[in-house]
Amino acid sequence: MNFKQELEQKVEEIEKLLRKFLPEETGFQKTIFEAMNYSVLAGGKRLRPLLMQESCRLFGREGKELGPFMAAIEMIHSSSLVHDDLPAMDADEYRRGRKTTWVVYGEDMAILAGDALMIYAFETAAKAFQETDRPDLVGACIRILAEKTGIYGMIGGQTVDVELTGKPVPEEKLDFIYRLKTGALLEASMMIGAVLGGADRKQTALIGQAALDVGLAFQIQDDILDVTSTSEVLGKPVGSDEKNEKTTYVTLKGLSAAKKQVKDYSERALQALQSLPVRNEFLEKLVFTLITREK
């Protein structure tokens, strides 16, 4: 089985896992369940649960407690996308080739769906306590998940991003936004995988730093694709950064310099992974594909 086939198989398994943890669409509040499920099952790379799973496998221990965290991280990511697409934020009507949640269910229900997914993610992660003989590790992972999601993580990055929309953004603030808005959830994914896999503190910190570099490479590549790709390839509108007057690495440094930064961050992440006493070739290949992806 080549890398592409293995990747497709792993993503398919993650899709099945997500369906297992999502709410059943019944009851008086059925609409919120439908909106939540519509948002999560809209497709996507499933990069965060995949990185979590492979980081766990890197250290050789993969228990049942991993599943709830894999589902939870994707719910949190989906929650952020639902809110990002709202008219008050990016006002995007399409994502992954289909209408965004607010277009289908209305702004009010999309706000509730984003909120619901965020809360339900932690309810889901807490189910790991029922599946483990190491509740201490599960507790540590819930703390990581909360820290990297909240005001010192993803939401903190989104705050600065929103405040600076339409304004000139210095490089240090742009770096801050990317490290928190995108990097923090990737950091959480790989750190949780490492902790549940049995990594020590030093190894977990190294994995976290590699994940931040992956996040920066991933986000800068997004900037590049917003300029160079098409809506048909991306499955969402291109040129939205320019439309929303957002400073990106492309507008700040130019296309060629942005491409070099993607390469530099990706190589640094790979070097960190390869410095560990254990190896996961699939994980290394996955990180490498981030610099060459077209969508």
Tab-separated table of C-alpha atoms in Angstrom:
chain	number	residue	atom	x	y	z
A	1	MET	CA	0.000	0.000	0.000
A	2	ASN	CA	1.458	3.367	-1.026
A	3	PHE	CA	1.216	6.556	1.052
A	4	LYS	CA	-1.831	7.919	-0.797
A	5	GLN	CA	-3.786	4.692	-0.346
A	6	GLU	CA	-2.790	4.461	3.314
A	7	LEU	CA	-3.819	8.077	3.865
A	8	GLU	CA	-7.227	7.505	2.241
A	9	GLN	CA	-7.788	4.417	4.384
A	10	LYS	CA	-6.879	6.232	7.599
A	11	VAL	CA	-9.133	9.205	6.740
A	12	GLU	CA	-12.006	6.805	6.008
A	13	GLU	CA	-11.499	5.202	9.433
A	14	ILE	CA	-11.572	8.649	11.063
A	15	GLU	CA	-14.853	9.443	9.258
A	16	LYS	CA	-16.383	6.310	10.803
A	17	LEU	CA	-15.024	7.290	14.217
A	18	LEU	CA	-16.568	10.769	13.975
A	19	ARG	CA	-19.977	9.352	13.091
A	20	LYS	CA	-19.765	7.123	16.158
A	21	PHE	CA	-19.398	10.120	18.489
A	22	LEU	CA	-21.758	12.618	16.826
A	23	PRO	CA	-25.265	13.115	18.272
A	24	GLU	CA	-28.311	11.291	16.916
A	25	GLU	CA	-30.623	13.664	15.015
A	26	THR	CA	-33.758	13.228	17.132
A	27	GLY	CA	-35.737	15.162	19.750
A	28	PHE	CA	-37.066	18.706	20.019
A	29	GLN	CA	-33.545	20.117	19.514
A	30	LYS	CA	-33.043	18.045	16.354
A	31	THR	CA	-32.064	21.105	14.299
A	32	ILE	CA	-28.945	21.790	16.348
A	33	PHE	CA	-27.878	18.150	15.961
A	34	GLU	CA	-28.374	18.394	12.205
A	35	ALA	CA	-26.364	21.620	11.997
A	36	MET	CA	-23.552	20.143	14.122
A	37	ASN	CA	-23.366	16.989	12.029
A	38	TYR	CA	-23.567	18.944	8.774
A	39	SER	CA	-20.595	21.009	9.912
A	40	VAL	CA	-18.408	18.113	11.047
A	41	LEU	CA	-19.247	15.784	8.153
A	42	ALA	CA	-18.527	18.382	5.478
A	43	GLY	CA	-15.346	16.550	4.520
A	44	GLY	CA	-11.841	17.881	4.925
A	45	LYS	CA	-8.369	16.494	5.460
A	46	ARG	CA	-8.995	15.273	9.037
A	47	LEU	CA	-5.449	16.436	9.627
A	48	ARG	CA	-5.770	17.017	13.380
A	49	PRO	CA	-7.119	13.595	14.420
A	50	LEU	CA	-4.705	12.018	11.952
A	51	LEU	CA	-1.708	13.820	13.456
A	52	MET	CA	-2.944	12.846	16.929
A	53	GLN	CA	-3.245	9.190	15.986
A	54	GLU	CA	0.153	9.032	14.293
A	55	SER	CA	1.874	10.888	17.151
A	56	CYS	CA	0.435	8.306	19.519
A	57	ARG	CA	1.622	5.451	17.297
A	58	LEU	CA	5.046	7.049	17.180
A	59	PHE	CA	5.528	6.143	20.847
A	60	GLY	CA	3.996	2.689	20.567
A	61	ARG	CA	0.935	2.871	22.799
A	62	GLU	CA	-2.551	3.234	21.327
A	63	GLY	CA	-5.407	2.639	23.744
A	64	LYS	CA	-9.149	3.128	23.421
A	65	GLU	CA	-8.894	6.540	25.120
A	66	LEU	CA	-7.442	7.967	21.900
A	67	GLY	CA	-10.766	7.791	19.980
A	68	PRO	CA	-12.699	10.356	22.052
A	69	PHE	CA	-9.840	12.853	21.754
A	70	MET	CA	-9.579	12.347	17.990
A	71	ALA	CA	-13.294	13.102	17.649
A	72	ALA	CA	-13.088	16.034	20.067
A	73	ILE	CA	-10.258	17.814	18.239
A	74	GLU	CA	-12.170	17.645	14.948
A	75	MET	CA	-15.320	18.987	16.615
A	76	ILE	CA	-13.358	21.958	17.956
A	77	HIS	CA	-11.818	22.585	14.543
A	78	SER	CA	-15.266	22.398	12.914
A	79	SER	CA	-16.642	24.785	15.531
A	80	SER	CA	-14.006	27.367	14.617
A	81	LEU	CA	-14.805	27.030	10.899
A	82	VAL	CA	-18.544	27.488	11.482
A	83	HIS	CA	-17.853	30.748	13.317
A	84	ASP	CA	-15.143	31.871	10.854
A	85	ASP	CA	-17.624	31.608	7.962
A	86	LEU	CA	-20.270	33.823	9.610
A	87	PRO	CA	-21.115	37.214	8.063
A	88	ALA	CA	-19.639	38.926	11.136
A	89	MET	CA	-16.306	37.194	10.449
A	90	ASP	CA	-15.252	36.133	6.921
A	91	ALA	CA	-18.745	36.003	5.346
A	92	ASP	CA	-17.893	32.911	3.298
A	93	GLU	CA	-20.795	31.108	1.629
A	94	TYR	CA	-18.909	28.010	0.511
A	95	ARG	CA	-16.465	25.647	2.185
A	96	ARG	CA	-15.168	22.347	0.829
A	97	GLY	CA	-17.390	22.746	-2.214
A	98	ARG	CA	-20.719	23.125	-0.429
A	99	LYS	CA	-22.716	25.828	1.319
A	100	THR	CA	-21.512	26.875	4.749
A	101	THR	CA	-23.504	26.156	7.893
A	102	TRP	CA	-24.918	29.675	8.296
A	103	VAL	CA	-26.167	29.699	4.690
A	104	VAL	CA	-28.017	26.404	5.188
A	105	TYR	CA	-29.293	26.841	8.753
A	106	GLY	CA	-29.220	30.608	9.288
A	107	GLU	CA	-26.852	32.775	11.277
A	108	ASP	CA	-28.566	32.132	14.600
A	109	MET	CA	-28.397	28.346	14.308
A	110	ALA	CA	-24.816	28.472	13.012
A	111	ILE	CA	-23.743	30.436	16.100
A	112	LEU	CA	-25.443	27.847	18.294
A	113	ALA	CA	-23.947	24.967	16.283
A	114	GLY	CA	-20.438	26.376	16.706
A	115	ASP	CA	-21.016	26.817	20.450
A	116	ALA	CA	-22.548	23.351	20.736
A	117	LEU	CA	-19.635	21.674	18.963
A	118	MET	CA	-17.148	23.369	21.272
A	119	ILE	CA	-18.951	22.168	24.407
A	120	TYR	CA	-19.745	18.735	22.985
A	121	ALA	CA	-16.063	18.270	22.138
A	122	PHE	CA	-15.154	18.358	25.828
A	123	GLU	CA	-18.089	16.107	26.707
A	124	THR	CA	-16.713	13.679	24.126
A	125	ALA	CA	-13.116	13.941	25.338
A	126	ALA	CA	-14.280	13.186	28.902
A	127	LYS	CA	-15.560	9.811	27.673
A	128	ALA	CA	-11.906	8.754	27.520
A	129	PHE	CA	-12.010	8.332	31.309
A	130	GLN	CA	-14.276	5.316	30.769
A	131	GLU	CA	-11.789	3.762	28.327
A	132	THR	CA	-8.491	4.044	30.172
A	133	ASP	CA	-6.364	2.597	32.929
A	134	ARG	CA	-4.401	5.878	33.000
A	135	PRO	CA	-6.870	8.587	34.115
A	136	ASP	CA	-3.888	10.819	34.925
A	137	LEU	CA	-2.917	10.906	31.239
A	138	VAL	CA	-6.503	11.589	30.175
A	139	GLY	CA	-6.726	14.477	32.645
A	140	ALA	CA	-3.456	15.927	31.356
A	141	CYS	CA	-4.762	15.713	27.787
A	142	ILE	CA	-8.023	17.499	28.632
A	143	ARG	CA	-5.923	20.296	30.130
A	144	ILE	CA	-3.862	20.509	26.918
A	145	LEU	CA	-7.048	20.543	24.841
A	146	ALA	CA	-8.551	23.373	26.899
A	147	GLU	CA	-5.376	25.483	26.926
A	148	LYS	CA	-4.756	25.195	23.195
A	149	THR	CA	-8.415	25.910	22.359
A	150	GLY	CA	-9.010	28.900	24.615
A	151	ILE	CA	-7.777	32.447	25.165
A	152	TYR	CA	-4.120	31.399	25.227
A	153	GLY	CA	-4.591	29.276	22.115
A	154	MET	CA	-6.904	29.228	19.103
A	155	ILE	CA	-9.460	31.773	20.366
A	156	GLY	CA	-6.690	34.135	21.444
A	157	GLY	CA	-5.250	33.987	17.936
A	158	GLN	CA	-8.651	34.537	16.351
A	159	THR	CA	-9.187	37.584	18.576
A	160	VAL	CA	-6.063	39.343	17.338
A	161	ASP	CA	-6.866	38.285	13.754
A	162	VAL	CA	-10.351	39.857	13.917
A	163	GLU	CA	-9.120	43.037	15.599
A	164	LEU	CA	-6.485	43.619	12.926
A	165	THR	CA	-8.669	42.908	9.878
A	166	GLY	CA	-8.291	45.789	7.434
A	167	LYS	CA	-5.292	47.163	9.332
A	168	PRO	CA	-1.564	46.777	8.683
A	169	VAL	CA	-0.212	43.810	10.642
A	170	PRO	CA	3.460	43.706	11.675
A	171	GLU	CA	5.259	40.412	11.192
A	172	GLU	CA	5.472	39.593	14.913
A	173	LYS	CA	1.678	39.895	15.301
A	174	LEU	CA	1.037	37.877	12.153
A	175	ASP	CA	3.333	35.189	13.521
A	176	PHE	CA	1.420	35.312	16.828
A	177	ILE	CA	-1.925	34.908	15.025
A	178	TYR	CA	-0.715	31.925	13.005
A	179	ARG	CA	0.917	30.205	15.973
A	180	LEU	CA	-2.283	30.453	17.991
A	181	LYS	CA	-5.114	30.406	15.453
A	182	THR	CA	-3.764	27.476	13.428
A	183	GLY	CA	-0.763	26.137	15.284
A	184	ALA	CA	-2.353	25.690	18.703
A	185	LEU	CA	-4.839	22.993	17.659
A	186	LEU	CA	-2.153	21.138	15.713
A	187	GLU	CA	0.060	21.410	18.782
A	188	ALA	CA	-2.756	20.010	20.926
A	189	SER	CA	-3.295	17.165	18.454
A	190	MET	CA	0.297	15.994	18.431
A	191	MET	CA	0.951	16.617	22.135
A	192	ILE	CA	-2.160	14.668	23.172
A	193	GLY	CA	-1.130	11.835	20.871
A	194	ALA	CA	2.357	11.849	22.364
A	195	VAL	CA	1.102	11.906	25.969
A	196	LEU	CA	-1.330	9.039	25.370
A	197	GLY	CA	1.417	7.184	23.518
A	198	GLY	CA	3.681	7.301	26.553
A	199	ALA	CA	6.106	10.097	25.640
A	200	ASP	CA	8.055	11.770	28.421
A	201	ARG	CA	7.948	15.538	29.073
A	202	LYS	CA	10.952	16.335	26.893
A	203	GLN	CA	9.616	14.290	23.974
A	204	THR	CA	6.159	15.846	24.330
A	205	ALA	CA	7.655	19.344	24.254
A	206	LEU	CA	9.645	18.453	21.121
A	207	ILE	CA	6.504	17.117	19.449
A	208	GLY	CA	4.702	20.342	20.394
A	209	GLN	CA	7.399	22.484	18.777
A	210	ALA	CA	7.288	20.360	15.621
A	211	ALA	CA	3.512	20.798	15.535
A	212	LEU	CA	3.824	24.596	15.771
A	213	ASP	CA	6.158	24.554	12.784
A	214	VAL	CA	3.689	22.336	10.925
A	215	GLY	CA	0.949	24.837	11.764
A	216	LEU	CA	2.932	27.779	10.438
A	217	ALA	CA	3.788	25.907	7.236
A	218	PHE	CA	0.161	24.874	6.825
A	219	GLN	CA	-1.230	28.390	7.316
A	220	ILE	CA	1.302	30.071	5.038
A	221	GLN	CA	0.520	27.467	2.386
A	222	ASP	CA	-3.132	28.462	2.810
A	223	ASP	CA	-2.109	32.077	2.109
A	224	ILE	CA	-0.307	30.956	-1.026
A	225	LEU	CA	-3.233	28.874	-2.291
A	226	ASP	CA	-5.647	31.771	-1.704
A	227	VAL	CA	-3.619	33.662	-4.313
A	228	THR	CA	-2.546	30.918	-6.712
A	229	SER	CA	-5.361	28.338	-6.701
A	230	THR	CA	-8.948	28.273	-7.989
A	231	SER	CA	-12.315	27.872	-6.260
A	232	GLU	CA	-12.831	24.566	-8.104
A	233	VAL	CA	-9.623	23.086	-6.697
A	234	LEU	CA	-9.937	24.503	-3.177
A	235	GLY	CA	-13.691	23.974	-2.774
A	236	LYS	CA	-14.021	27.474	-1.301
A	237	PRO	CA	-13.685	31.029	-2.637
A	238	VAL	CA	-10.187	32.227	-3.466
A	239	GLY	CA	-9.070	35.785	-2.947
A	240	SER	CA	-10.961	36.021	0.351
A	241	ASP	CA	-7.886	37.383	2.144
A	242	GLU	CA	-7.758	40.324	-0.259
A	243	LYS	CA	-11.542	40.764	-0.070
A	244	ASN	CA	-11.380	40.926	3.733
A	245	GLU	CA	-8.275	43.160	3.632
A	246	LYS	CA	-6.223	40.654	5.606
A	247	THR	CA	-2.480	40.807	5.905
A	248	THR	CA	-0.890	37.451	5.077
A	249	TYR	CA	2.660	36.227	4.604
A	250	VAL	CA	2.128	36.635	0.860
A	251	THR	CA	1.070	40.292	1.133
A	252	LEU	CA	3.763	40.967	3.735
A	253	LYS	CA	6.747	39.242	2.118
A	254	GLY	CA	5.753	38.218	-1.388
A	255	LEU	CA	4.979	34.846	-2.940
A	256	SER	CA	8.516	33.486	-3.310
A	257	ALA	CA	9.486	34.381	0.270
A	258	ALA	CA	6.255	32.788	1.568
A	259	LYS	CA	7.043	29.571	-0.323
A	260	LYS	CA	10.523	29.515	1.205
A	261	GLN	CA	9.068	29.903	4.699
A	262	VAL	CA	6.740	26.956	4.135
A	263	LYS	CA	9.771	24.898	3.139
A	264	ASP	CA	11.856	26.079	6.103
A	265	TYR	CA	9.165	25.431	8.718
A	266	SER	CA	8.344	22.013	7.252
A	267	GLU	CA	11.995	20.971	7.206
A	268	ARG	CA	12.451	22.092	10.810
A	269	ALA	CA	9.406	20.057	11.862
A	270	LEU	CA	10.763	16.983	10.079
A	271	GLN	CA	14.174	17.423	11.696
A	272	ALA	CA	12.538	17.533	15.130
A	273	LEU	CA	10.618	14.326	14.432
A	274	GLN	CA	13.704	12.594	13.092
A	275	SER	CA	15.692	13.545	16.199
A	276	LEU	CA	13.453	11.355	18.360
A	277	PRO	CA	14.631	7.828	19.289
A	278	VAL	CA	11.512	6.417	17.590
A	279	ARG	CA	10.274	6.877	14.011
A	280	ASN	CA	6.926	6.956	12.218
A	281	GLU	CA	7.535	7.186	8.482
A	282	PHE	CA	3.872	7.799	7.707
A	283	LEU	CA	3.823	10.796	10.053
A	284	GLU	CA	6.949	12.206	8.417
A	285	LYS	CA	5.453	11.774	4.935
A	286	LEU	CA	2.235	13.420	6.104
A	287	VAL	CA	4.140	16.486	7.317
A	288	PHE	CA	6.045	16.608	4.026
A	289	THR	CA	2.844	16.639	1.961
A	290	LEU	CA	1.778	19.880	3.647
A	291	ILE	CA	4.324	21.846	1.625
A	292	THR	CA	3.166	20.428	-1.705
A	293	ARG	CA	-0.604	20.288	-1.197
A	294	GLU	CA	-2.853	22.017	-3.726
A	295	LYS	CA	-5.980	22.288	-1.563
